[in-house]
Short mmCIF file of C-alpha atoms and ligand atoms in Angstrom, two decimals:
data_model
loop_
_atom_site.label_atom_id
_atom_site.label_comp_id
_atom_site.label_asym_id
_atom_site.label_seq_id
_atom_site.Cartn_x
_atom_site.Cartn_y
_atom_site.Cartn_z
CA UNK A 1 34.18 17.48 -9.06
CA UNK A 2 32.34 15.80 -11.92
CA UNK A 3 28.71 14.74 -11.82
CA UNK A 4 30.05 11.20 -12.23
CA UNK A 5 31.90 11.34 -8.93
CA UNK A 6 28.82 11.94 -6.80
CA UNK A 7 26.74 9.41 -8.72
CA UNK A 8 29.48 6.76 -8.54
CA UNK A 9 29.86 7.38 -4.83
CA UNK A 10 26.10 7.01 -4.34
CA UNK A 11 25.84 3.84 -6.42
CA UNK A 12 28.74 2.27 -4.52
CA UNK A 13 27.22 3.26 -1.19
CA UNK A 14 23.80 1.90 -2.23
CA UNK A 15 25.33 -1.48 -3.07
CA UNK A 16 27.21 -1.56 0.24
CA UNK A 17 24.12 -0.53 2.18
CA UNK A 18 21.97 -3.21 0.60
CA UNK A 19 24.77 -5.72 1.23
CA UNK A 20 24.69 -4.82 4.93
CA UNK A 21 20.98 -5.58 5.36
CA UNK A 22 21.67 -9.16 6.33
CA UNK A 23 23.69 -8.18 9.39
CA UNK A 24 22.57 -4.72 10.51
CA UNK A 25 19.93 -4.28 13.23
CA UNK A 26 16.57 -3.73 11.59
CA UNK A 27 15.56 -0.85 13.86
CA UNK A 28 16.94 2.66 13.52
CA UNK A 29 19.98 3.08 15.73
CA UNK A 30 19.80 6.81 16.47
CA UNK A 31 17.02 8.67 18.22
CA UNK A 32 15.56 12.05 17.48
CA UNK A 33 18.08 14.06 19.51
CA UNK A 34 21.13 12.42 17.96
CA UNK A 35 19.65 12.84 14.48
CA UNK A 36 18.86 16.51 15.02
CA UNK A 37 22.39 17.03 16.25
CA UNK A 38 23.89 15.18 13.28
CA UNK A 39 21.70 16.66 10.57
CA UNK A 40 20.75 20.06 11.97
CA UNK A 41 22.56 23.33 12.33
CA UNK A 42 22.20 26.63 10.52
CA UNK A 43 21.38 26.93 6.83
CA UNK A 44 24.76 26.92 5.05
CA UNK A 45 25.76 30.36 3.87
CA UNK A 46 27.86 29.06 0.98
CA UNK A 47 27.53 26.34 -1.64
CA UNK A 48 28.72 22.87 -0.69
CA UNK A 49 30.52 20.43 -2.95
CA UNK A 50 28.17 17.61 -4.07
CA UNK A 51 30.22 14.59 -2.96
CA UNK A 52 30.92 16.23 0.41
CA UNK A 53 27.19 16.94 0.83
CA UNK A 54 26.25 13.34 0.04
CA UNK A 55 28.97 11.94 2.29
CA UNK A 56 27.72 14.13 5.13
CA UNK A 57 24.11 13.14 4.44
CA UNK A 58 25.03 9.45 4.57
CA UNK A 59 27.00 9.89 7.78
CA UNK A 60 24.24 11.90 9.43
CA UNK A 61 21.19 10.00 8.19
CA UNK A 62 22.24 6.36 8.08
CA UNK A 63 21.96 5.84 11.86
CA UNK A 64 18.32 6.91 11.60
CA UNK A 65 17.48 4.65 8.68
CA UNK A 66 15.28 1.60 9.29
CA UNK A 67 16.32 -1.53 7.37
CA UNK A 68 12.99 -1.65 5.54
CA UNK A 69 14.45 -3.12 2.33
CA UNK A 70 15.74 -6.12 4.32
CA UNK A 71 14.12 -9.51 4.73
CA UNK A 72 13.34 -9.19 8.44
CA UNK A 73 11.26 -6.04 8.38
CA UNK A 74 7.67 -7.08 9.11
CA UNK A 75 6.17 -3.74 10.15
CA UNK A 76 2.85 -2.29 8.97
CA UNK A 77 2.41 -3.58 5.37
CA UNK A 78 5.64 -2.56 3.66
CA UNK A 79 7.38 -4.14 0.72
CA UNK A 80 11.05 -3.89 -0.25
CA UNK A 81 12.46 -2.77 -3.55
CA UNK A 82 13.24 -5.26 -6.31
CA UNK A 83 16.67 -4.50 -7.82
CA UNK A 84 15.25 -3.65 -11.25
CA UNK A 85 12.55 -1.46 -9.71
CA UNK A 86 15.14 0.36 -7.61
CA UNK A 87 17.35 0.89 -10.66
CA UNK A 88 14.36 2.15 -12.65
CA UNK A 89 13.61 4.52 -9.78
CA UNK A 90 17.13 5.93 -10.12
CA UNK A 91 16.48 6.36 -13.84
CA UNK A 92 13.24 8.14 -13.01
CA UNK A 93 15.22 10.75 -11.09
CA UNK A 94 18.00 10.79 -13.66
CA UNK A 95 15.60 11.47 -16.51
CA UNK A 96 13.60 13.82 -14.25
CA UNK A 97 10.57 13.89 -16.50
CA UNK A 98 7.51 15.89 -15.63
CA UNK A 99 5.01 13.12 -16.22
CA UNK A 100 1.88 15.25 -16.09
CA UNK A 101 1.76 15.59 -19.85
CA UNK A 102 2.81 13.37 -22.74
CA UNK A 103 4.84 16.37 -23.87
CA UNK A 104 6.71 16.40 -20.55
CA UNK A 105 8.02 12.89 -21.11
CA UNK A 106 6.60 10.74 -23.92
CA UNK A 107 8.29 7.55 -22.66
CA UNK A 108 6.90 8.10 -19.16
CA UNK A 109 3.42 8.36 -20.60
CA UNK A 110 3.74 5.24 -22.78
CA UNK A 111 5.32 3.19 -19.99
CA UNK A 112 2.37 4.00 -17.70
CA UNK A 113 -0.01 2.99 -20.46
CA UNK A 114 1.79 -0.32 -20.99
CA UNK A 115 2.24 -1.09 -17.28
CA UNK A 116 -1.41 -0.27 -16.56
CA UNK A 117 -2.49 -2.75 -19.23
CA UNK A 118 -0.26 -5.46 -17.77
CA UNK A 119 -1.51 -4.74 -14.25
CA UNK A 120 -5.16 -4.89 -15.25
CA UNK A 121 -4.53 -8.27 -16.86
CA UNK A 122 -2.53 -9.57 -13.91
CA UNK A 123 -5.14 -8.46 -11.38
CA UNK A 124 -8.02 -9.80 -13.45
CA UNK A 125 -9.72 -6.46 -14.07
CA UNK A 126 -12.06 -5.90 -16.98
CA UNK A 127 -10.59 -4.86 -20.33
CA UNK A 128 -10.65 -1.12 -20.89
CA UNK A 129 -10.24 0.03 -17.29
CA UNK A 130 -8.57 3.41 -16.95
CA UNK A 131 -5.76 3.94 -14.47
CA UNK A 132 -3.83 6.42 -12.38
CA UNK A 133 -0.33 6.06 -10.95
CA UNK A 134 -0.38 7.99 -7.69
CA UNK A 135 1.61 8.22 -4.45
CA UNK A 136 -0.16 5.44 -2.59
CA UNK A 137 -3.44 3.76 -1.85
CA UNK A 138 -4.60 6.86 0.04
CA UNK A 139 -4.47 8.95 -3.13
CA UNK A 140 -5.77 6.03 -5.17
CA UNK A 141 -8.89 6.16 -2.96
CA UNK A 142 -9.19 9.90 -3.47
CA UNK A 143 -8.96 9.47 -7.24
CA UNK A 144 -11.37 6.53 -7.37
CA UNK A 145 -13.90 8.05 -4.99
CA UNK A 146 -13.79 11.33 -6.92
CA UNK A 147 -14.75 9.32 -10.01
CA UNK A 148 -17.45 7.55 -7.96
CA UNK A 149 -18.76 10.87 -6.64
CA UNK A 150 -18.95 12.20 -10.18
CA UNK A 151 -20.56 9.04 -11.57
CA UNK A 152 -23.17 8.64 -8.84
CA UNK A 153 -24.22 12.29 -8.80
CA UNK A 154 -24.40 12.37 -12.59
CA UNK A 155 -26.93 9.52 -12.41
CA UNK A 156 -29.24 11.80 -10.40
CA UNK A 157 -28.68 14.75 -12.71
CA UNK A 158 -26.09 16.65 -10.67
CA UNK A 159 -22.81 17.86 -12.18
CA UNK A 160 -20.47 17.93 -9.20
CA UNK A 161 -17.55 19.30 -11.18
CA UNK A 162 -19.62 22.34 -12.15
CA UNK A 163 -21.84 22.83 -9.10
CA UNK A 164 -19.82 21.32 -6.27
CA UNK A 165 -21.48 19.64 -3.33
CA UNK A 166 -23.37 22.60 -1.83
CA UNK A 167 -27.03 21.81 -2.53
CA UNK A 168 -26.30 18.46 -4.18
CA UNK A 169 -28.32 15.34 -3.41
CA UNK A 170 -26.56 13.81 -0.37
CA UNK A 171 -24.32 10.87 -1.12
CA UNK A 172 -24.26 7.82 1.11
CA UNK A 173 -21.17 5.65 1.52
CA UNK A 174 -21.54 2.11 2.84
CA UNK A 175 -18.36 0.59 4.26
CA UNK A 176 -17.32 -2.34 6.42
CA UNK A 177 -16.78 -1.63 10.10
CA UNK A 178 -13.13 -2.69 9.73
CA UNK A 179 -12.33 -0.56 6.67
CA UNK A 180 -8.97 1.16 6.47
CA UNK A 181 -8.81 4.68 7.85
CA UNK A 182 -7.70 6.03 4.46
CA UNK A 183 -11.23 5.48 3.12
CA UNK A 184 -12.65 7.94 5.64
CA UNK A 185 -9.91 10.46 4.93
CA UNK A 186 -10.41 10.20 1.17
CA UNK A 187 -14.12 10.86 1.68
CA UNK A 188 -13.40 13.83 3.91
CA UNK A 189 -11.09 15.30 1.30
CA UNK A 190 -13.90 14.93 -1.22
CA UNK A 191 -16.42 16.79 0.93
CA UNK A 192 -18.22 13.65 2.09
CA UNK A 193 -18.52 13.81 5.86
CA UNK A 194 -18.30 11.07 8.43
CA UNK A 195 -22.06 11.35 9.06
CA UNK A 196 -22.66 10.18 5.47
CA UNK A 197 -20.81 6.92 6.15
CA UNK A 198 -22.83 3.85 7.09
CA UNK A 199 -20.68 1.12 8.64
CA UNK A 200 -21.77 -2.50 8.25
CA UNK A 201 -20.68 -4.79 11.12
CA UNK A 202 -17.74 -7.10 10.54
CA UNK A 203 -17.06 -10.66 11.65
CA UNK A 204 -14.22 -11.85 13.90
CA UNK A 205 -11.77 -11.70 11.00
CA UNK A 206 -12.82 -8.18 10.01
CA UNK A 207 -14.89 -9.19 6.96
CA UNK A 208 -18.00 -7.17 6.22
CA UNK A 209 -21.15 -9.13 7.15
CA UNK A 210 -22.90 -8.71 3.84
CA UNK A 211 -26.07 -10.63 4.77
CA UNK A 212 -28.32 -7.57 5.15
CA UNK A 213 -26.54 -5.39 2.60
CA UNK A 214 -29.23 -5.53 -0.08
CA UNK A 215 -31.90 -4.40 2.39
CA UNK A 216 -29.62 -1.67 3.70
CA UNK A 217 -28.90 -0.40 0.19
CA UNK A 218 -32.60 -0.46 -0.64
CA UNK A 219 -33.50 1.52 2.47
CA UNK A 220 -32.58 4.88 0.90
CA UNK A 221 -32.81 6.53 -2.49
CA UNK A 222 -29.52 8.39 -1.92
CA UNK A 223 -26.84 7.81 -4.55
CA UNK A 224 -24.62 5.25 -2.87
CA UNK A 225 -20.99 4.16 -2.99
CA UNK A 226 -20.09 0.82 -1.40
CA UNK A 227 -16.49 0.31 -0.29
CA UNK A 228 -15.35 -3.29 0.00
CA UNK A 229 -12.00 -4.34 1.39
CA UNK A 230 -9.65 -6.96 0.02
CA UNK A 231 -7.02 -7.41 2.71
CA UNK A 232 -7.70 -6.07 6.19
CA UNK A 233 -4.62 -4.24 7.46
CA UNK A 234 -4.55 -6.38 10.62
CA UNK A 235 -5.81 -9.81 9.59
CA UNK A 236 -5.53 -9.80 5.79
CA UNK A 237 -9.19 -10.89 5.64
CA UNK A 238 -11.15 -10.32 2.45
CA UNK A 239 -14.74 -9.06 2.33
CA UNK A 240 -17.26 -11.40 0.63
CA UNK A 241 -17.00 -9.79 -2.80
CA UNK A 242 -19.60 -11.86 -4.69
CA UNK A 243 -22.36 -11.03 -2.17
CA UNK A 244 -21.31 -7.37 -2.00
CA UNK A 245 -21.15 -7.07 -5.80
CA UNK A 246 -24.61 -8.69 -6.12
CA UNK A 247 -26.15 -6.24 -3.67
CA UNK A 248 -24.34 -3.19 -5.11
CA UNK A 249 -25.35 -4.05 -8.63
CA UNK A 250 -28.98 -4.76 -7.68
CA UNK A 251 -29.15 -1.40 -5.87
CA UNK A 252 -27.38 0.56 -8.63
CA UNK A 253 -24.54 1.51 -6.25
CA UNK A 254 -20.91 2.15 -7.20
CA UNK A 255 -18.61 -0.53 -5.82
CA UNK A 256 -15.11 0.57 -4.86
CA UNK A 257 -12.50 -1.95 -3.70
CA UNK A 258 -9.70 -1.15 -1.26
CA UNK A 259 -7.14 -3.72 -2.28
CA UNK A 260 -4.00 -1.97 -1.03
CA UNK A 261 -2.14 -5.25 -0.70
CA UNK A 262 -4.82 -7.96 -0.86
CA UNK A 263 -5.61 -7.37 -4.51
CA UNK A 264 -2.30 -8.99 -5.38
CA UNK A 265 -3.87 -12.33 -4.41
CA UNK A 266 -5.55 -12.08 -7.81
CA UNK A 267 -2.14 -12.58 -9.43
CA UNK A 268 -1.67 -15.96 -7.74
CA UNK A 269 -3.58 -18.91 -9.20
CA UNK A 270 -3.54 -20.46 -5.71
CA UNK A 271 -4.96 -17.42 -3.88
CA UNK A 272 -7.14 -16.06 -6.66
CA UNK A 273 -10.33 -17.78 -5.33
CA UNK A 274 -10.10 -15.57 -2.24
CA UNK A 275 -10.78 -12.47 -4.34
CA UNK A 276 -13.36 -13.97 -6.67
CA UNK A 277 -15.71 -11.28 -7.91
CA UNK A 278 -13.11 -8.53 -7.80
CA UNK A 279 -13.64 -7.84 -11.50
CA UNK A 280 -17.23 -6.77 -10.75
CA UNK A 281 -16.26 -3.53 -9.01
CA UNK A 282 -16.44 -0.05 -10.53
CA UNK A 283 -13.13 1.16 -9.15
CA UNK A 284 -10.08 -0.27 -7.40
CA UNK A 285 -7.22 1.12 -5.32
CA UNK A 286 -4.00 -0.71 -4.62
CA UNK A 287 -0.29 -0.20 -4.09
CA UNK A 288 2.85 -1.15 -5.95
CA UNK A 289 5.00 -0.13 -2.96
CA UNK A 290 3.56 -2.89 -0.82
CA UNK A 291 3.39 -6.35 -2.34
CA UNK A 292 4.86 -5.61 -5.78
CA UNK A 293 8.05 -4.39 -4.07
CA UNK A 294 8.41 -1.13 -5.95
CA UNK A 295 10.19 1.60 -3.93
CA UNK A 296 8.11 4.32 -2.31
CA UNK A 297 5.95 5.93 -3.37
CA UNK A 298 3.75 4.05 -5.77
CA UNK A 299 -0.02 3.64 -5.63
CA UNK A 300 -2.41 2.50 -8.35
CA UNK A 301 -6.01 3.26 -9.15
CA UNK A 302 -8.23 1.65 -11.78
CA UNK A 303 -11.69 2.61 -12.93
CA UNK A 304 -14.30 0.88 -15.08
CA UNK A 305 -15.93 4.19 -16.05
CA UNK A 306 -13.50 6.19 -18.16
CA UNK A 307 -15.81 9.19 -18.59
CA UNK A 308 -16.42 9.60 -14.84
CA UNK A 309 -12.72 9.11 -14.09
CA UNK A 310 -11.62 11.68 -16.63
CA UNK A 311 -14.35 14.17 -15.73
CA UNK A 312 -13.30 14.02 -12.07
CA UNK A 313 -9.61 14.63 -12.79
CA UNK A 314 -8.97 16.45 -16.05
CA UNK A 315 -7.49 19.93 -16.22
CA UNK A 316 -6.89 22.25 -19.16
CA UNK A 317 -4.96 25.46 -19.62
CA UNK A 318 -4.01 27.36 -22.73
CA UNK A 319 -0.26 27.18 -22.04
CA UNK A 320 -0.23 23.39 -21.74
CA UNK A 321 0.75 21.15 -24.62
CA UNK A 322 -2.03 18.57 -24.46
CA UNK A 323 -2.41 15.56 -26.69
CA UNK A 324 -5.44 15.15 -28.93
CA UNK A 325 -8.01 12.95 -27.12
CA UNK A 326 -7.16 9.32 -27.81
CA UNK A 327 -3.82 10.14 -29.45
CA UNK A 328 -1.65 9.85 -26.32
CA UNK A 329 -2.05 9.84 -22.55
CA UNK A 330 -1.69 13.09 -20.62
CA UNK A 331 -1.49 11.69 -17.10
CA UNK A 332 -2.82 14.85 -15.47
CA UNK A 333 -6.21 14.07 -16.98
CA UNK A 334 -6.36 10.93 -14.83
CA UNK A 335 -4.52 11.83 -11.62
CA UNK A 336 -5.02 14.42 -8.89
CA UNK A 337 -1.48 15.73 -9.45
CA UNK A 338 -0.43 18.23 -12.09
CA UNK A 339 3.37 18.12 -12.20
CA UNK A 340 4.30 14.61 -11.17
CA UNK A 341 6.99 11.97 -10.92
CA UNK A 342 7.19 9.36 -13.68
CA UNK A 343 6.03 6.56 -11.39
CA UNK A 344 5.48 4.11 -14.21
CA UNK A 345 9.16 3.28 -14.77
CA UNK A 346 9.76 1.27 -11.56
CA UNK A 347 6.38 -0.46 -11.84
CA UNK A 348 7.18 -1.41 -15.43
CA UNK A 349 10.62 -2.71 -14.39
CA UNK A 350 9.13 -4.73 -11.51
CA UNK A 351 6.61 -6.38 -13.84
CA UNK A 352 9.25 -7.13 -16.48
CA UNK A 353 11.69 -8.56 -13.99
CA UNK A 354 9.12 -10.81 -12.30
CA UNK A 355 6.82 -11.68 -15.16
CA UNK A 356 3.42 -13.19 -14.49
CA UNK A 357 4.90 -16.27 -12.84
CA UNK A 358 7.31 -14.22 -10.70
CA UNK A 359 4.52 -12.08 -9.27
CA UNK A 360 2.51 -15.20 -8.43
CA UNK A 361 5.56 -16.78 -6.86
CA UNK A 362 6.29 -13.66 -4.77
CA UNK A 363 2.73 -13.58 -3.43
CA UNK A 364 2.68 -17.31 -2.70
CA UNK A 365 6.08 -17.18 -1.02
CA UNK A 366 5.07 -14.34 1.35
CA UNK A 367 1.85 -16.20 2.12
CA UNK A 368 3.82 -19.35 2.91
CA UNK A 369 6.21 -17.37 5.14
CA UNK A 370 3.26 -15.87 7.03
CA UNK A 371 1.82 -19.34 7.59
CA UNK A 372 5.20 -20.58 8.77
CA UNK A 373 5.35 -17.72 11.29
CA UNK A 374 1.92 -18.73 12.58
CA UNK A 375 3.03 -22.36 12.82
CA UNK A 376 6.31 -21.60 14.62
CA UNK A 377 4.83 -19.09 17.04
CA UNK A 378 1.45 -20.75 17.51
CA UNK A 379 2.94 -24.06 18.57
CA UNK A 380 4.15 -22.48 21.83
CA UNK A 381 1.76 -22.77 24.79
CA UNK A 382 1.60 -19.08 25.74
CA UNK A 383 1.22 -17.82 22.20
CA UNK A 384 -2.07 -17.44 20.38
CA UNK A 385 -2.55 -16.68 16.68
CA UNK A 386 -5.62 -14.47 16.50
CA UNK A 387 -6.35 -14.56 12.78
CA UNK A 388 -6.80 -17.02 9.94
CA UNK A 389 -3.63 -16.49 7.93
CA UNK A 390 -5.24 -16.13 4.51
CA UNK A 391 -2.65 -13.74 3.06
CA UNK A 392 0.52 -12.21 4.52
CA UNK A 393 -0.71 -10.94 7.90
CA UNK A 394 -0.30 -12.66 11.25
CA UNK A 395 -1.73 -11.41 14.55
CA UNK A 396 -0.10 -12.81 17.66
CA UNK A 397 -1.00 -12.52 21.34
CA UNK A 398 1.30 -13.50 24.19
CA UNK A 399 0.45 -14.84 27.65
CA UNK A 400 -3.24 -13.99 26.98
CA UNK A 401 -2.44 -10.52 28.29
CA UNK A 402 -2.40 -7.02 26.75
CA UNK A 403 0.48 -5.64 28.76
CA UNK A 404 2.65 -8.71 28.16
CA UNK A 405 1.90 -8.59 24.43
CA UNK A 406 2.87 -4.92 24.19
CA UNK A 407 6.02 -5.64 26.16
CA UNK A 408 7.02 -8.44 23.76
CA UNK A 409 6.49 -6.10 20.78
CA UNK A 410 8.63 -3.45 22.40
CA UNK A 411 11.42 -5.90 23.27
CA UNK A 412 11.43 -7.31 19.73
CA UNK A 413 11.73 -3.80 18.29
CA UNK A 414 14.64 -3.06 20.62
CA UNK A 415 16.37 -6.39 19.97
CA UNK A 416 16.87 -5.59 16.28
CA UNK A 417 16.72 -9.12 14.83
CA UNK A 418 13.50 -8.13 13.11
CA UNK A 419 11.02 -5.28 13.30
CA UNK A 420 7.28 -5.42 13.69
CA UNK A 421 4.66 -3.46 15.56
CA UNK A 422 1.52 -3.85 17.60
CA UNK A 423 -2.17 -3.21 17.26
CA UNK A 424 -5.44 -3.65 19.09
CA UNK A 425 -7.59 -6.23 17.41
CA UNK A 426 -11.21 -6.43 18.52
CA UNK A 427 -10.40 -5.17 21.97
CA UNK A 428 -7.16 -7.03 22.70
CA UNK A 429 -3.50 -6.14 22.16
CA UNK A 430 -1.73 -8.07 19.40
CA UNK A 431 1.58 -8.19 17.61
CA UNK A 432 1.24 -7.63 13.85
CA UNK A 433 3.52 -9.45 11.44
CA UNK A 434 3.32 -8.57 7.75
CA UNK A 435 5.43 -10.51 5.25
CA UNK A 436 5.59 -8.38 2.11
CA UNK A 437 9.24 -8.29 1.09
CA UNK A 438 10.73 -10.15 -1.88
CA UNK A 439 13.94 -10.68 0.12
CA UNK A 440 12.42 -12.57 3.05
CA UNK A 441 13.69 -16.15 3.23
CA UNK A 442 12.69 -19.12 5.32
CA UNK A 443 15.81 -18.50 7.37
CA UNK A 444 14.66 -14.91 8.06
CA UNK A 445 11.33 -16.27 9.31
CA UNK A 446 12.98 -18.89 11.51
CA UNK A 447 15.54 -16.45 12.96
CA UNK A 448 12.81 -13.91 13.64
CA UNK A 449 10.41 -16.41 15.18
CA UNK A 450 13.20 -17.71 17.42
CA UNK A 451 13.99 -14.16 18.58
CA UNK A 452 10.31 -13.41 19.22
CA UNK A 453 9.87 -16.61 21.27
CA UNK A 454 13.09 -16.01 23.22
CA UNK A 455 11.97 -12.47 24.12
CA UNK A 456 8.40 -13.58 24.86
CA UNK A 457 9.65 -16.23 27.26
CA UNK A 458 11.43 -13.50 29.21
CA UNK A 459 8.24 -11.49 29.58
CA UNK A 460 6.08 -12.62 32.44
CA UNK A 461 2.41 -11.82 32.83
CA UNK A 462 1.43 -9.81 35.90
CA UNK A 463 -0.26 -12.96 37.21
CA UNK A 464 2.92 -15.06 37.24
CA UNK A 465 5.47 -12.32 37.91
C1 PLP B 1 -6.17 -1.93 3.39
C2 PLP B 1 -5.35 -0.68 3.25
N1 PLP B 1 -5.85 0.37 2.58
C3 PLP B 1 -5.15 1.50 2.42
C4 PLP B 1 -3.87 1.63 2.92
C5 PLP B 1 -3.12 2.92 2.71
O1 PLP B 1 -2.08 2.71 1.80
P1 PLP B 1 -0.96 3.83 1.53
O2 PLP B 1 -0.16 3.89 2.79
O3 PLP B 1 -0.21 3.31 0.37
O4 PLP B 1 -1.65 5.11 1.24
C6 PLP B 1 -3.32 0.57 3.62
C7 PLP B 1 -1.96 0.68 4.21
O5 PLP B 1 -1.47 -0.22 4.84
C8 PLP B 1 -4.06 -0.63 3.77
O6 PLP B 1 -3.55 -1.70 4.39
#
């Protein structure tokens, strides 16, 4: 069989699969036992023919695939895949570059350079920021906070790359109480323990209360990193960046922004005021696989201190073919990976296919859909919207009851019209709706809201049962 046969088969299947998103249940249809039975078995003794392998993979795996690329998937904060970004992702695998070095794929290196410049402009970051294309916001935090660790310890005369953390001046990290869990994990990976984290209380929306921040920062001489959040994973709320940036700059602290999805508000003229002051940070972490609708995995990091960023990441070995400094970009000098996927291609394709106005329109449209959800659901008597819908996140509570709310979430997941999940927000159970997919239409929102309300009406609270 020719290479063409298996690729043609896969392309045809991909088109058919995407065409079925409109009608297929959003949830996975097979459970763990059925999937193990379909996909498991002994390691084959003999080679298999490629088309037969792919046909068997499709048959075995498709029942366990969640319709995430479809317009009615509202779980976690997950985008779809724009057609051009998906196609560029196929090219990424086809070209199979090792994008650690310029020499391992010159086009991959240049495309990252170009896309990073476009992104910095789109997100309103200062000219000259350095960047890293990584797997997701988690690794973007690791990269950014490694640069922060280097930069802050250098200011007190400690070379962390040479001497490590044993015996170093202790770092302090100031975060909002409602920060994302990936901040803590990034710090742990960098040798900064939980006891070095100082959490500032948050308000009802999850925004850091920055009123006493200056005093807090001034209360210790320890080199300090402040982590602000632009887009709380539950509410979408944005920390008060101008006040945080004022305090961080007055105290000589490094300001890192977790903008996994919320940073994309900067690309919308309408929502941009929400993230005013974002350009004043020292480092930023965000995702392309969320609101830019690039396929997994695709995270982005930016840094306003090129020397600290490079010092924290760079690697050299005599067998490598490394570009002269400034001549070309060897990505491994800026990322925690060595060998790596050429993640710039799909990001580049997404930006070219949307353009500046298309990104703004995508963000505004998802925001409008989220507001419509809140309007449709919130107008029912037993339904409460718990958050101000400032971005793409909606928190919903049913029958003023935790158990009833969890039951509605579970019934919606089972029903298959749409998919979303639950959370606990400030002590009470809530349904989380995240609208992050380019495909979502008004009709998707209306169909989903109708299904949610129908299922909620069938759930009775213990009090009225
Ligand atoms: C605010 C925030 N930060 C970080 C992350 C982690 O992103 P990733 O899953 O891309 O690592 C998320 C994920 O939803 C998030 O919402």
